[in-house]
Amino acid sequence: IITRLQLLDVMLGSVQSSSSYAILYLDSFTTQVMSNICGISDLLDYGISLVDNINNTKPTKQDKIYFITPTDANIALLTSRHKHSSNVHVFFTTAPSPFQIEDIKKSGGLLSHLVTLKEANVEYVMNPDARGFTTGPEEALERFYGHGAELLGEYDDCIYQIANRLASLFVTMKEMPSIRYRAALPPDSHEYPHGLESRLLVTQRLAVELSTLLEHHQEANQIPEGETCELIIVDRGMDPV
């Protein structure tokens, strides 16, 4: 219910459209987010006449609403690939980087029509039964525990991505968690397989990254200063399968 209110009432409900109906543009990830939260009839109630992929943006007199992840590819599509001729409202799942903000500022075609630029703080996918959620990415298991994973940049990227999406969940819920995780035990022998340390430290590194992100949200008064709930992080490191 909280996520639904965040996307429909807080995000779409805040848009003051200059046209009778607007077009909602999504990327592949936000399509999953929205499809598990609401249906077409719900979007019609909020003045959305069409839902399309950001790659299909076309000049139109209708206002455009973008709900997208702040990736470099999406920023490039938003700023340079298409010319805007109507009001534009942009909602990012989480905060874009300073470099991405600069790219938006340099885009005269977008900036002259930009009415809204906000963070929705929803970068997780609710399950259809509304009793759980996923953060992805689908390749997380391979990136953390696959052969040679510790040598690839995807390991750190995946840690940050999951932590960032978890942080967006707590911002939406207005909660500050006490983070607990299973501490990695040192191997019995100094001659252990290369990369074992990275596999053992997944939960710890995720907890540290998430804690850092939550501190930034606290400084922005987006979540309480004191702890209001518990988050327990477990991994598959000891799973015999």
PDB file of N, CA, C and O in Angstrom, residues 69-72 75 92 94-105 117 119 160 164:
ATOM      1  N   THR A  69      15.086   4.822 -14.272  1.00  0.00           N
ATOM      2  CA  THR A  69      16.284   4.690 -13.440  1.00  0.00           C
ATOM      3  C   THR A  69      17.348   5.663 -13.965  1.00  0.00           C
ATOM      4  O   THR A  69      17.438   5.891 -15.177  1.00  0.00           O
ATOM      5  N   PRO A  70      18.150   6.252 -13.091  1.00  0.00           N
ATOM      6  CA  PRO A  70      19.141   7.238 -13.524  1.00  0.00           C
ATOM      7  C   PRO A  70      20.398   6.597 -14.104  1.00  0.00           C
ATOM      8  O   PRO A  70      21.494   6.714 -13.544  1.00  0.00           O
ATOM      9  N   THR A  71      20.259   5.917 -15.221  1.00  0.00           N
ATOM     10  CA  THR A  71      21.410   5.346 -15.906  1.00  0.00           C
ATOM     11  C   THR A  71      21.901   6.319 -16.973  1.00  0.00           C
ATOM     12  O   THR A  71      21.146   7.185 -17.435  1.00  0.00           O
ATOM     13  N   ASP A  72      23.147   6.173 -17.369  1.00  0.00           N
ATOM     14  CA  ASP A  72      23.696   7.055 -18.399  1.00  0.00           C
ATOM     15  C   ASP A  72      22.916   6.916 -19.709  1.00  0.00           C
ATOM     16  O   ASP A  72      22.708   7.907 -20.421  1.00  0.00           O
ATOM     17  N   ILE A  75      19.665   8.877 -19.391  1.00  0.00           N
ATOM     18  CA  ILE A  75      19.932  10.315 -19.416  1.00  0.00           C
ATOM     19  C   ILE A  75      20.210  10.778 -20.841  1.00  0.00           C
ATOM     20  O   ILE A  75      19.749  11.840 -21.276  1.00  0.00           O
ATOM     21  N   PHE A  92      13.047  10.142 -11.143  1.00  0.00           N
ATOM     22  CA  PHE A  92      14.049   9.093 -11.109  1.00  0.00           C
ATOM     23  C   PHE A  92      13.752   8.141  -9.953  1.00  0.00           C
ATOM     24  O   PHE A  92      13.249   8.548  -8.902  1.00  0.00           O
ATOM     25  N   THR A  94      15.929   6.675  -8.071  1.00  0.00           N
ATOM     26  CA  THR A  94      16.812   7.145  -6.998  1.00  0.00           C
ATOM     27  C   THR A  94      17.588   8.351  -7.522  1.00  0.00           C
ATOM     28  O   THR A  94      17.438   8.743  -8.675  1.00  0.00           O
ATOM     29  N   ALA A  95      18.427   8.911  -6.684  1.00  0.00           N
ATOM     30  CA  ALA A  95      19.125  10.145  -7.044  1.00  0.00           C
ATOM     31  C   ALA A  95      20.106   9.932  -8.193  1.00  0.00           C
ATOM     32  O   ALA A  95      20.910   8.998  -8.160  1.00  0.00           O
ATOM     33  N   PRO A  96      20.081  10.805  -9.203  1.00  0.00           N
ATOM     34  CA  PRO A  96      21.095  10.750 -10.258  1.00  0.00           C
ATOM     35  C   PRO A  96      22.417  11.305  -9.743  1.00  0.00           C
ATOM     36  O   PRO A  96      22.465  12.008  -8.722  1.00  0.00           O
ATOM     37  N   SER A  97      23.486  10.994 -10.438  1.00  0.00           N
ATOM     38  CA  SER A  97      24.803  11.478 -10.039  1.00  0.00           C
ATOM     39  C   SER A  97      24.947  12.963 -10.408  1.00  0.00           C
ATOM     40  O   SER A  97      24.217  13.469 -11.261  1.00  0.00           O
ATOM     41  N   PRO A  98      25.900  13.666  -9.786  1.00  0.00           N
ATOM     42  CA  PRO A  98      26.144  15.074 -10.154  1.00  0.00           C
ATOM     43  C   PRO A  98      26.475  15.248 -11.637  1.00  0.00           C
ATOM     44  O   PRO A  98      26.091  16.249 -12.245  1.00  0.00           O
ATOM     45  N   PHE A  99      27.172  14.285 -12.210  1.00  0.00           N
ATOM     46  CA  PHE A  99      27.509  14.374 -13.635  1.00  0.00           C
ATOM     47  C   PHE A  99      26.254  14.278 -14.502  1.00  0.00           C
ATOM     48  O   PHE A  99      26.138  14.964 -15.521  1.00  0.00           O
ATOM     49  N   GLN A 100      25.314  13.448 -14.097  1.00  0.00           N
ATOM     50  CA  GLN A 100      24.065  13.320 -14.847  1.00  0.00           C
ATOM     51  C   GLN A 100      23.215  14.583 -14.730  1.00  0.00           C
ATOM     52  O   GLN A 100      22.566  14.989 -15.697  1.00  0.00           O
ATOM     53  N   ILE A 101      23.233  15.198 -13.565  1.00  0.00           N
ATOM     54  CA  ILE A 101      22.528  16.471 -13.393  1.00  0.00           C
ATOM     55  C   ILE A 101      23.114  17.531 -14.316  1.00  0.00           C
ATOM     56  O   ILE A 101      22.388  18.338 -14.923  1.00  0.00           O
ATOM     57  N   GLU A 102      24.438  17.545 -14.438  1.00  0.00           N
ATOM     58  CA  GLU A 102      25.089  18.501 -15.326  1.00  0.00           C
ATOM     59  C   GLU A 102      24.679  18.271 -16.772  1.00  0.00           C
ATOM     60  O   GLU A 102      24.484  19.235 -17.527  1.00  0.00           O
ATOM     61  N   ASP A 103      24.543  17.014 -17.187  1.00  0.00           N
ATOM     62  CA  ASP A 103      24.099  16.716 -18.551  1.00  0.00           C
ATOM     63  C   ASP A 103      22.695  17.257 -18.791  1.00  0.00           C
ATOM     64  O   ASP A 103      22.376  17.751 -19.884  1.00  0.00           O
ATOM     65  N   ILE A 104      21.840  17.144 -17.787  1.00  0.00           N
ATOM     66  CA  ILE A 104      20.478  17.666 -17.917  1.00  0.00           C
ATOM     67  C   ILE A 104      20.497  19.195 -18.037  1.00  0.00           C
ATOM     68  O   ILE A 104      19.768  19.782 -18.847  1.00  0.00           O
ATOM     69  N   LYS A 105      21.353  19.851 -17.239  1.00  0.00           N
ATOM     70  CA  LYS A 105      21.445  21.303 -17.294  1.00  0.00           C
ATOM     71  C   LYS A 105      21.921  21.805 -18.659  1.00  0.00           C
ATOM     72  O   LYS A 105      21.558  22.896 -19.093  1.00  0.00           O
ATOM     73  N   LEU A 117      11.478  17.691 -11.778  1.00  0.00           N
ATOM     74  CA  LEU A 117      12.661  16.833 -11.710  1.00  0.00           C
ATOM     75  C   LEU A 117      12.803  16.388 -10.256  1.00  0.00           C
ATOM     76  O   LEU A 117      13.247  17.149  -9.402  1.00  0.00           O
ATOM     77  N   GLU A 119      13.077  12.795  -7.269  1.00  0.00           N
ATOM     78  CA  GLU A 119      13.389  11.396  -6.981  1.00  0.00           C
ATOM     79  C   GLU A 119      12.144  10.736  -6.406  1.00  0.00           C
ATOM     80  O   GLU A 119      11.580  11.226  -5.428  1.00  0.00           O
ATOM     81  N   TYR A 160      26.610  -2.004  -4.651  1.00  0.00           N
ATOM     82  CA  TYR A 160      26.042  -0.656  -4.598  1.00  0.00           C
ATOM     83  C   TYR A 160      24.597  -0.649  -5.093  1.00  0.00           C
ATOM     84  O   TYR A 160      23.731   0.017  -4.499  1.00  0.00           O
ATOM     85  N   ASN A 164      21.564   0.509  -2.815  1.00  0.00           N
ATOM     86  CA  ASN A 164      20.828   1.705  -3.229  1.00  0.00           C
ATOM     87  C   ASN A 164      19.330   1.418  -3.321  1.00  0.00           C
ATOM     88  O   ASN A 164      18.495   2.244  -2.926  1.00  0.00           O
TER      89      ASN A 164
END
